[in-house]
Coordinates of C-alpha atoms and ligand atoms in Angstrom, one line a residue:
X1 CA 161.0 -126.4 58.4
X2 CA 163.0 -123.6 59.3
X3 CA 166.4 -124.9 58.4
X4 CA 164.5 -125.3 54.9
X5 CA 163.0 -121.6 54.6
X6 CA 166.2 -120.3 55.3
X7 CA 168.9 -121.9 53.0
X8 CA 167.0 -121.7 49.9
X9 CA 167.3 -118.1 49.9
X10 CA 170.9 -118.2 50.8
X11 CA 173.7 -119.7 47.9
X12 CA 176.7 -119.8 50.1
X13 CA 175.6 -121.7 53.0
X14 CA 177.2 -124.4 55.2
X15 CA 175.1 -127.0 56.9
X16 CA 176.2 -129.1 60.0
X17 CA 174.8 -131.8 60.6
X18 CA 175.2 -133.3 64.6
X19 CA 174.0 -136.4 65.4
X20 CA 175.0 -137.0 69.1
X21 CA 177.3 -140.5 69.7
X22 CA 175.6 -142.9 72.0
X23 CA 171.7 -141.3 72.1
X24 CA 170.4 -144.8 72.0
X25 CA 171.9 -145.8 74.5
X26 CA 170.4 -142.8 76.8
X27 CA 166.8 -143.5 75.6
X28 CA 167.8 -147.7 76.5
X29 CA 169.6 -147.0 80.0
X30 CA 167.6 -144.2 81.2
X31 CA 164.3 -144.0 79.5
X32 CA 162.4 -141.7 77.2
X33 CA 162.1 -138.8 79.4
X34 CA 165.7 -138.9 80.3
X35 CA 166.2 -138.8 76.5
X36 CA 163.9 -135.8 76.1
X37 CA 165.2 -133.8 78.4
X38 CA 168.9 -134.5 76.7
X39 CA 167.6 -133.4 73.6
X40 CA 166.3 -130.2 75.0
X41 CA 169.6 -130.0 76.3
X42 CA 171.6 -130.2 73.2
X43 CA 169.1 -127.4 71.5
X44 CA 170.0 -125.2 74.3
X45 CA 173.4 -125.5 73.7
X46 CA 173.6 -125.5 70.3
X47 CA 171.8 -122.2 70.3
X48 CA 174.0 -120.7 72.1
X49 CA 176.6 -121.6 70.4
X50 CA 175.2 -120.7 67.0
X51 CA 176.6 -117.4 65.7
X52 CA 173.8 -114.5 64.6
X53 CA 171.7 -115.3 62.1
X54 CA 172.7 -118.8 61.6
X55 CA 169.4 -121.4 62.0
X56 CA 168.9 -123.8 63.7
X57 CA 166.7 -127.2 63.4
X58 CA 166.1 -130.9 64.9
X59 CA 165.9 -133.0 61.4
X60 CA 164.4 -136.2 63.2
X61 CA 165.6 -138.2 66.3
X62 CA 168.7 -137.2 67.4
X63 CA 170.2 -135.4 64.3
X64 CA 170.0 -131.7 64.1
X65 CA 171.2 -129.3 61.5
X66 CA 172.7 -125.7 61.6
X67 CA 173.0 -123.1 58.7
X68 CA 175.5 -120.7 58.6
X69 CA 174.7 -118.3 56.5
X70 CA 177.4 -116.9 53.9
X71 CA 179.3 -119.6 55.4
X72 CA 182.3 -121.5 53.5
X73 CA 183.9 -124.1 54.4
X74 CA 186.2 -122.7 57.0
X75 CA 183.5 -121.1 59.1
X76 CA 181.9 -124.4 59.2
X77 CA 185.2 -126.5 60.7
X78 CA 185.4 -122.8 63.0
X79 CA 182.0 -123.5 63.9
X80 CA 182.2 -127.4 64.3
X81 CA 185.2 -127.4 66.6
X82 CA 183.2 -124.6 68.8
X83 CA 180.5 -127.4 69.2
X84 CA 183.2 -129.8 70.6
X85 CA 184.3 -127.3 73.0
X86 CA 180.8 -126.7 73.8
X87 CA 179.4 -130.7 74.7
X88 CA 182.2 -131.0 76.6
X89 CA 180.8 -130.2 79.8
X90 CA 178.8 -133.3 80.7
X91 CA 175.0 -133.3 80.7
X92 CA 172.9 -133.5 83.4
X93 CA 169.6 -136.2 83.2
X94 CA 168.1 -138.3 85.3
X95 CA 170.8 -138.0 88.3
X96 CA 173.9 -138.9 85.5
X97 CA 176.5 -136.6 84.4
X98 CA 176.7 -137.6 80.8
X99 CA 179.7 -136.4 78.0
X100 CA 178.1 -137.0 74.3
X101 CA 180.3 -137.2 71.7
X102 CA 179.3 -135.4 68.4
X103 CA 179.9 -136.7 64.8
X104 CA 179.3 -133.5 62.4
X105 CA 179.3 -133.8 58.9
X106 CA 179.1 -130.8 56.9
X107 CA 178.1 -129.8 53.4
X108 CA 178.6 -126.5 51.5
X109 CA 176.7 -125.0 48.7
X110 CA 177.2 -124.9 45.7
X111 CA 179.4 -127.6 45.7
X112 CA 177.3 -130.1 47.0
X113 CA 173.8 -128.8 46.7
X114 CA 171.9 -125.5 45.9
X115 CA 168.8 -126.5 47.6
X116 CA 167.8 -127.5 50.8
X117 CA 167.0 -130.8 50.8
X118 CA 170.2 -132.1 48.4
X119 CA 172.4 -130.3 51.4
X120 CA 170.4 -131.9 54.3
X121 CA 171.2 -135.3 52.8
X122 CA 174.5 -134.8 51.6
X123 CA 175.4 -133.5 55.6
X124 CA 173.5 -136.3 56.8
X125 CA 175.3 -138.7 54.9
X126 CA 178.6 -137.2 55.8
X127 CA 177.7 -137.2 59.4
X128 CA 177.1 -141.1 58.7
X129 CA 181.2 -140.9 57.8
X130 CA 182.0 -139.1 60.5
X131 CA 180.3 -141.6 63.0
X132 CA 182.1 -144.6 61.1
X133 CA 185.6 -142.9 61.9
X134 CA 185.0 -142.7 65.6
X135 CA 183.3 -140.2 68.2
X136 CA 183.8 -136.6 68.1
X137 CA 184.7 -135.9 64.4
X138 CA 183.5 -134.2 61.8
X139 CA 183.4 -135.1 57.8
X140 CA 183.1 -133.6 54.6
X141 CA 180.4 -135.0 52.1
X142 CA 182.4 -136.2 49.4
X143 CA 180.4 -136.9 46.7
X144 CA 182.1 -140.1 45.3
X145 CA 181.2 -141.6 48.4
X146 CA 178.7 -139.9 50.0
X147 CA 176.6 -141.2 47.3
X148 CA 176.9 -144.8 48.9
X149 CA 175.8 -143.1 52.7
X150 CA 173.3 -141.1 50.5
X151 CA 171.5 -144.9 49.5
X152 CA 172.4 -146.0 53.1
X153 CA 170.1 -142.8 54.2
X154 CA 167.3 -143.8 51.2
X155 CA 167.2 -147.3 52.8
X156 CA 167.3 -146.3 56.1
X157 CA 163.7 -144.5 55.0
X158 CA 162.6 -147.1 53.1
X159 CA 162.9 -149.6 56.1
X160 CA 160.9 -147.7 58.4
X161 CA 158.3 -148.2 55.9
X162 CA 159.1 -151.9 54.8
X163 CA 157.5 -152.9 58.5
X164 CA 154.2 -151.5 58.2
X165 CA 153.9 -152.2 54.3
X166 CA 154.8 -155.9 54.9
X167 CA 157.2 -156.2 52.4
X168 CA 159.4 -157.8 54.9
X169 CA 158.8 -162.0 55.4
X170 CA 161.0 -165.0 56.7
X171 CA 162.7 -167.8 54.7
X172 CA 163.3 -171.0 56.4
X173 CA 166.2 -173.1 56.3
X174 CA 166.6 -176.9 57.8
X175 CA 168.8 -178.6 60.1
X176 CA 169.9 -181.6 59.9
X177 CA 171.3 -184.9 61.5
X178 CA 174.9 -185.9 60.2
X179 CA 174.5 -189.4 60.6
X180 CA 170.9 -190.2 59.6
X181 CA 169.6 -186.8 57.5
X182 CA 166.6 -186.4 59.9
X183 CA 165.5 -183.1 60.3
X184 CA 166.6 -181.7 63.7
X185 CA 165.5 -177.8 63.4
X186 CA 164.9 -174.6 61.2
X187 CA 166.3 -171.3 61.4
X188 CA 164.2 -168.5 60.5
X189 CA 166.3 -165.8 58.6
X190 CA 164.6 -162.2 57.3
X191 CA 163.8 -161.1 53.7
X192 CA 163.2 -157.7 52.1
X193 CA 161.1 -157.7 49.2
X194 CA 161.7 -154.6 48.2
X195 CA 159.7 -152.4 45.8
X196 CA 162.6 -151.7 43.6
X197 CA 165.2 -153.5 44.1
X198 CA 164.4 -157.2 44.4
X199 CA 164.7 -159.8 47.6
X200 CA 167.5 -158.2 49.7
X201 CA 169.5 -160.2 52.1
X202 CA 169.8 -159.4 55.7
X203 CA 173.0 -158.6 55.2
X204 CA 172.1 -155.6 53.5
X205 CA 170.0 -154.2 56.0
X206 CA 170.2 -156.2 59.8
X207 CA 172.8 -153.3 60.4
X208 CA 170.9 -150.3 59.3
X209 CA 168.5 -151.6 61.7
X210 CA 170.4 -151.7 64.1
X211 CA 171.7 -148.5 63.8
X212 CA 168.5 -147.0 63.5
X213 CA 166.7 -148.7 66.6
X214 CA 164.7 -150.9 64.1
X215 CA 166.0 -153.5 65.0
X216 CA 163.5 -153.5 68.2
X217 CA 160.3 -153.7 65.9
X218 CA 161.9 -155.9 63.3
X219 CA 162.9 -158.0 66.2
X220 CA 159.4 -158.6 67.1
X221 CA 158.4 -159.6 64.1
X222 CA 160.3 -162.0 63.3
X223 CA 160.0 -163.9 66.9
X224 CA 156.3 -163.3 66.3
X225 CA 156.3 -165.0 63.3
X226 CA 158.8 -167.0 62.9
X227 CA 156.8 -168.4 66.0
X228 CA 153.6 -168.9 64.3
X229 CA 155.2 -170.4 61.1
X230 CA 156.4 -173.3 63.9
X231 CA 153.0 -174.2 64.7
X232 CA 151.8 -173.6 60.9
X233 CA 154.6 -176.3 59.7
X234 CA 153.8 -179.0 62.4
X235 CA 150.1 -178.7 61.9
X236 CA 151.1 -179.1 58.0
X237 CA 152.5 -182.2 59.1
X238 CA 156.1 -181.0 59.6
X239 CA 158.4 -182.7 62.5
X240 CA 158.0 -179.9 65.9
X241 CA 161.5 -179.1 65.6
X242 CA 163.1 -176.3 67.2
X243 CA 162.6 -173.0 65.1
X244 CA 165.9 -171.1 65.6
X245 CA 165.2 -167.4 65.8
X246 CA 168.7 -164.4 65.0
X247 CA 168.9 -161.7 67.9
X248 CA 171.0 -159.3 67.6
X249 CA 173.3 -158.1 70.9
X250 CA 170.9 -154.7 70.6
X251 CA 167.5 -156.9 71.6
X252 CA 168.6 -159.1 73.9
X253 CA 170.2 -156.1 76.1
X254 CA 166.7 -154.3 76.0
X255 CA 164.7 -155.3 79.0
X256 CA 161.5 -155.8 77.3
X257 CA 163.0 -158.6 75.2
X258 CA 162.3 -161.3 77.4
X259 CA 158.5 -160.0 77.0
X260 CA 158.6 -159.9 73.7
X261 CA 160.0 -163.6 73.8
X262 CA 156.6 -164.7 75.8
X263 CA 154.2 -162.5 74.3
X264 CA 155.3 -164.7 70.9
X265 CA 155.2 -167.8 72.6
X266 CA 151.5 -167.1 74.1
X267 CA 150.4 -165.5 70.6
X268 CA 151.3 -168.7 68.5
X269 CA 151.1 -171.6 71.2
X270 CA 154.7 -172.8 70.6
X271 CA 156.1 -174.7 73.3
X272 CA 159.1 -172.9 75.0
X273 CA 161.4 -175.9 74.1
X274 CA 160.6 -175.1 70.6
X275 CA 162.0 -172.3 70.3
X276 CA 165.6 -171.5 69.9
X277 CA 167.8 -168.0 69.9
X278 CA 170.8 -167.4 68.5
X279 CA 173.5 -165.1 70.1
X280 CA 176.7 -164.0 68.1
X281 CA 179.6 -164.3 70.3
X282 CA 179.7 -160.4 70.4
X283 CA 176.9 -160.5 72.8
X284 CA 179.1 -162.6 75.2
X285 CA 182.3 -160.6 74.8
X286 CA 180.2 -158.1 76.4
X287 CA 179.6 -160.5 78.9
X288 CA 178.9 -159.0 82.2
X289 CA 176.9 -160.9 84.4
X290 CA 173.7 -159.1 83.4
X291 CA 174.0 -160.8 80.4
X292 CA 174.4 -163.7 82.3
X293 CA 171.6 -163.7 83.9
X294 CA 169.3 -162.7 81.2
X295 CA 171.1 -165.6 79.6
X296 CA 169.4 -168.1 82.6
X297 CA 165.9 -165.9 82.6
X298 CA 165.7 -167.4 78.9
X299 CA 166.9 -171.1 80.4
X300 CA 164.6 -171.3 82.9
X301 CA 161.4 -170.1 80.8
X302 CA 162.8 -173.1 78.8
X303 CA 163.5 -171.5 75.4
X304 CA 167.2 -172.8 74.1
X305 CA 170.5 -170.7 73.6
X306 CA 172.6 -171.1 70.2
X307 CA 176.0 -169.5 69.4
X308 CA 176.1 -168.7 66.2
X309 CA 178.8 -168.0 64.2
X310 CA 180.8 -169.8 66.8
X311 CA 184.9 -169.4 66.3
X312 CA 184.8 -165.7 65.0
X313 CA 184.5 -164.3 68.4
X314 CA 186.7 -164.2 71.5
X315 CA 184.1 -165.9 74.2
X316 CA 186.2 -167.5 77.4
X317 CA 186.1 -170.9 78.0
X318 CA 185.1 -170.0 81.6
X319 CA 181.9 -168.0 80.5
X320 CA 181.0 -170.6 77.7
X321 CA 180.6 -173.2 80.7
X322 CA 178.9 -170.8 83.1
X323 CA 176.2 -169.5 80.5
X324 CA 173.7 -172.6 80.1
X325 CA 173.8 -173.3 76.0
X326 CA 172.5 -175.4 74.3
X327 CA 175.0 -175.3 71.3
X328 CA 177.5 -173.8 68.7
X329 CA 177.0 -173.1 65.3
X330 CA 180.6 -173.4 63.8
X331 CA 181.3 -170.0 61.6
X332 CA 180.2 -170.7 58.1
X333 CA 183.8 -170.0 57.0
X334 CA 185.8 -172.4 58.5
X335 CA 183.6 -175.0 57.1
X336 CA 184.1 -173.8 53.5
X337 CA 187.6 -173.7 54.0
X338 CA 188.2 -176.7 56.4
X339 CA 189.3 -179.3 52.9
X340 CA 191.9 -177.0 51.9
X341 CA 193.3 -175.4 54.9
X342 CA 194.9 -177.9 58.1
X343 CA 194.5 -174.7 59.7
X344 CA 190.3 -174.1 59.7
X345 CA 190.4 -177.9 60.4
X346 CA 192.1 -177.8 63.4
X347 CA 189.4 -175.1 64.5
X348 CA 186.6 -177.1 63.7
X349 CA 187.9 -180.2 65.4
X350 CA 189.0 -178.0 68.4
X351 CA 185.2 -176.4 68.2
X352 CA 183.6 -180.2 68.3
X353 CA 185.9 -181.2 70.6
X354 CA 185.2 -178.1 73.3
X355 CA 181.6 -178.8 72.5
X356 CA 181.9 -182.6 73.5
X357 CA 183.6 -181.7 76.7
X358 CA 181.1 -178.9 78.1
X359 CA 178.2 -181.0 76.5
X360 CA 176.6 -179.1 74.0
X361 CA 174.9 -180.0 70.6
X362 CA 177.4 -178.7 67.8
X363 CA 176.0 -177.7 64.3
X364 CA 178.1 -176.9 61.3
X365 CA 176.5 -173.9 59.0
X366 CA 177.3 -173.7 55.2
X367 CA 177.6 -177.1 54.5
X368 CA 177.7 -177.0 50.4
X369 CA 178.5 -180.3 49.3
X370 CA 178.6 -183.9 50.1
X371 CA 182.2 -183.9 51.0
X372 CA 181.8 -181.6 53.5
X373 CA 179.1 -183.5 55.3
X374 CA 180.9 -186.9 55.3
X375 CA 184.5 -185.1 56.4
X376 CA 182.4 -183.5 59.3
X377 CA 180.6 -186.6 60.4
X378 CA 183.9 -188.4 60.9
X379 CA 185.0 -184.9 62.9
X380 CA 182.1 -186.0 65.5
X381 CA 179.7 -183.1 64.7
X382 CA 176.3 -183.9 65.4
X383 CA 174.5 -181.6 63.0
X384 CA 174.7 -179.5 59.8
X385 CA 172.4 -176.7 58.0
X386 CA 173.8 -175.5 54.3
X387 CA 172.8 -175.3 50.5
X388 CA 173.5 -179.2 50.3
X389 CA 170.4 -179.9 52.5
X390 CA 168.7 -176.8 51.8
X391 CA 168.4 -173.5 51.2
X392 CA 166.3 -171.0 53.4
X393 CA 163.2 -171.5 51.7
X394 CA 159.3 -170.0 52.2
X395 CA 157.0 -172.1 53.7
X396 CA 155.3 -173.4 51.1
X397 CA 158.9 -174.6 49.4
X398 CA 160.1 -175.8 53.0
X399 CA 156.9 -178.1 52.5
X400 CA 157.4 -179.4 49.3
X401 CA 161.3 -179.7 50.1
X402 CA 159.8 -182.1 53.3
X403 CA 157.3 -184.0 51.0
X404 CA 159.8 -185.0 48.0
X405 CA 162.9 -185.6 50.8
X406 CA 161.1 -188.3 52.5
X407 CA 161.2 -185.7 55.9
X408 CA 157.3 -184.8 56.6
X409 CA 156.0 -186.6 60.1
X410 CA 155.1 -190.6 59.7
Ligands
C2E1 P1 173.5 -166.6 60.1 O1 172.5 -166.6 61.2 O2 174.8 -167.1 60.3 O3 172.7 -167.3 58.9 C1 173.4 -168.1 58.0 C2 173.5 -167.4 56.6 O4 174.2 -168.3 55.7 C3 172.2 -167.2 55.9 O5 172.4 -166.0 55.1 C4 172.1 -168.4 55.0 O6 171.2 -168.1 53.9 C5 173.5 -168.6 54.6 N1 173.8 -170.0 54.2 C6 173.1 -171.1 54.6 N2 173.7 -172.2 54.1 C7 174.7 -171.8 53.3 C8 175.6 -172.5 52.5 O7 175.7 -173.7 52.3 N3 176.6 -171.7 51.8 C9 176.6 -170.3 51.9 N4 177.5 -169.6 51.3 N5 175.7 -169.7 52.7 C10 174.8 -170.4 53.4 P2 171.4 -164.8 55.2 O8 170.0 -165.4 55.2 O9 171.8 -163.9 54.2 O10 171.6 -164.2 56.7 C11 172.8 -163.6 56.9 C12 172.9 -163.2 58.4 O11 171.9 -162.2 58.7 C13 172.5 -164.3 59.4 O12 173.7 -165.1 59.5 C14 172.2 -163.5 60.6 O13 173.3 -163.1 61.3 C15 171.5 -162.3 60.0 N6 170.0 -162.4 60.1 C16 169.2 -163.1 59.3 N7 167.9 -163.0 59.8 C17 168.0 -162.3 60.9 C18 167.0 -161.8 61.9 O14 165.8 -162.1 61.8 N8 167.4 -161.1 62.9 C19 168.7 -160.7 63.1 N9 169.1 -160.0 64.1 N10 169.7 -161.1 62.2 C20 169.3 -161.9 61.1
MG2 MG1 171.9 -167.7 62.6
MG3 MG1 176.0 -168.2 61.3

């Protein structure tokens, strides 16, 4: 509010905007309070550090904004590299020292806005740059671009409200057997009907969300549903397949995600074995032996493991044995390219092979046509899940797909 007040009255006027690196992870390692008393923290020092008559204000979670009044864009880079002098003395919460890193992006008016709000957005979008390049710097808006972090920042609005207004839903797409077409699974995978702009695909927002936290609450509701749609398709005469559920690295480090897991489970009725998670290889390369463990927490409460998008990571052999799966998903692009290239061959036999040896189910995903299901059949891959089975479809589709296919329960 004040930051507003202030730099309407004021034409030449730089605005920083500070978003402190690695927040998050002080809210996830050492709890809400710890990350209260680190924003408290951080206002203290950035008001001390604030030449007179500058102001000062938190714009929401982490990221706060400073006004420097007749300020061009010199002061501003003055100003911004007093800040990184300043957080360099760690932080002390909650018994840890901790060093933030800043990213700072910084707008001046008139160039990039003559009003308060247009500046606010084109600082936070720059900050947004700055965090891309690294911790610690700081970037311009630049208009040309900032325009694409200025849609990133409209999104990452409109998400928050996508949740509670239900816009967002699941698509389901099946699994198959190579050898006899019977349906083996389904993998549940998030849609966006959004107001204005049509269905949008995951792609286009699983990593706001995670930047944003979202991901938590998002999280839940898929498990949660794509949980309940398992019951729902069985009942409706479906084959009680495993329903394959995405969770991203963010989740399954949180330690109420293996609540969240249950509190599905017990809300639909789905049998543990039922249900199936898939891990990207990135949440392995991190593998420390927490993960480990929470990897066997998830075993043992009988719910299955997946790694998806298997071959794009770096996972050791060593951990893939030690880490109780229950199978790969071979990366959609060496399937596409595996008739033309020897080379994404040799990966997918190498992947079937490995699989074989430490006994694991192996799918492929983005099987598109029919040659690509009979060359991987002779490859010794058990499974497949693509366009030429099926795309992800809504339940109702997924139904109809089971009824004309011959696939619905004897
Ligand atoms: P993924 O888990 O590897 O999912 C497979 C993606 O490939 C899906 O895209 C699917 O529609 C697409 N696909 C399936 N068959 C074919 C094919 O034959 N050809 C081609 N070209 N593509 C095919 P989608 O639905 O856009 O999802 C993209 C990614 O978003 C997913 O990759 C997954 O990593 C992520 N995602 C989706 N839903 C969720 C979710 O609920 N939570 C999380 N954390 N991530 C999700
Ligand atoms: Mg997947
Ligand atoms: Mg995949």
């Amino acid at each position: 509010q004040a930051v507003e007040a202030d730099l309407v009255d004021d034409p030449a006027i730089a605005v920083l905007a500070i978003n402190r690196d690695g927040f998050r992870q002080v809210t996830q390692s050492l709890g809400m309070n710890a990350g209260d008393a680190v924003l408290r923290m951080v206002a203290d020092r950035l008001r001390a550090t604030a030449p007179a008559g500058a102001c000062l204000g938190r714009v929401e979670g982490d990221l706060f904004a400073i006004g420097l009044p007749g300020g061009d864009a010199n002061a501003a880079i003055q100003h911004a590299e007093a800040l990184y002098a300043a957080f360099r003395a760690p932080i002390a919460v909650a018994d840890a020292a901790l060093v933030l890193g800043l990213s700072i992006g910084i707008a001046v008016a008139p160039d990039h806005g003559s009003d308060a709000d247009t500046l606010l957005v084109a600082a936070g979008a720059a900050v947004h740059e700055a965090h891309e390049s690294g911790r610690n710097t700081a970037a311009f808006y630049v208009p040309g671009r900032g325009s694409v972090s200025r849609e990133r920042l409209a999104m990452e609005s409109q998400l928050r409200l996508a949740l509670q207004a239900g816009e967002l839903y699941l698509a389901f797409q099946p699994q198959v057997a190579l050898h006899d077409g019977r349906l083996i699974g389904l993998e549940a995978l998030v849609r966006w009907r959004h107001p204005t702009r049509g269905i949008v695909a995951p792609g286009a927002f699983i990593g706001i969300a995670e930047d944003t936290g979202l991901i938590v609450p998002l999280g839940e509701f898929v498990l949660r549903e794509a949980c309940l749609a398992a019951v729902r398709l069985a009942r409706a005469g479906m084959p009680a397949v495993p329903m394959s559920v995405n969770v991203s690295a963010l989740q399954f480090r949180r330690d109420g995600f293996m609540p969240t897991v249950q509190a599905a489970l017990q809300a639909s009725g789905l049998e543990p074995t039922k249900l199936e998670l898939e891990l990207t290889e990135s949440v392995l390369m991190r593998g420390t032996d927490d993960m480990l463990a929470r990897m066997h927490i998830v075993r043992e409460a009988g719910v299955r493991i997946a790694i998806d998008d298997f071959g794009t990571g770096f996972s050791s052999l060593a951990y893939l044995s030690r880490m109780g799966l229950d199978r790969l998903k071979i990366d959609q692009a060496f399937v596409r390219d595996m008739r033309q290239s020897a080379r994404a061959e040799g990966i997918v036999k190498a992947i079937i092979a490995m699989a074989k040896h430490l006994e694991l189910n192996v799918i492929a995903e983005g099987v598109e046509e029919a040659e690509d299901a009979a060359h991987l059949r002779v490859l010794g891959c058990d499974d497949a899940q693509g366009y030429y089975y099926g795309r992800p479809m809504e339940e109702a589709a997924l139904l109809d797909w089971a009824r004309s296919s011959g696939r619905m329960r004897e």
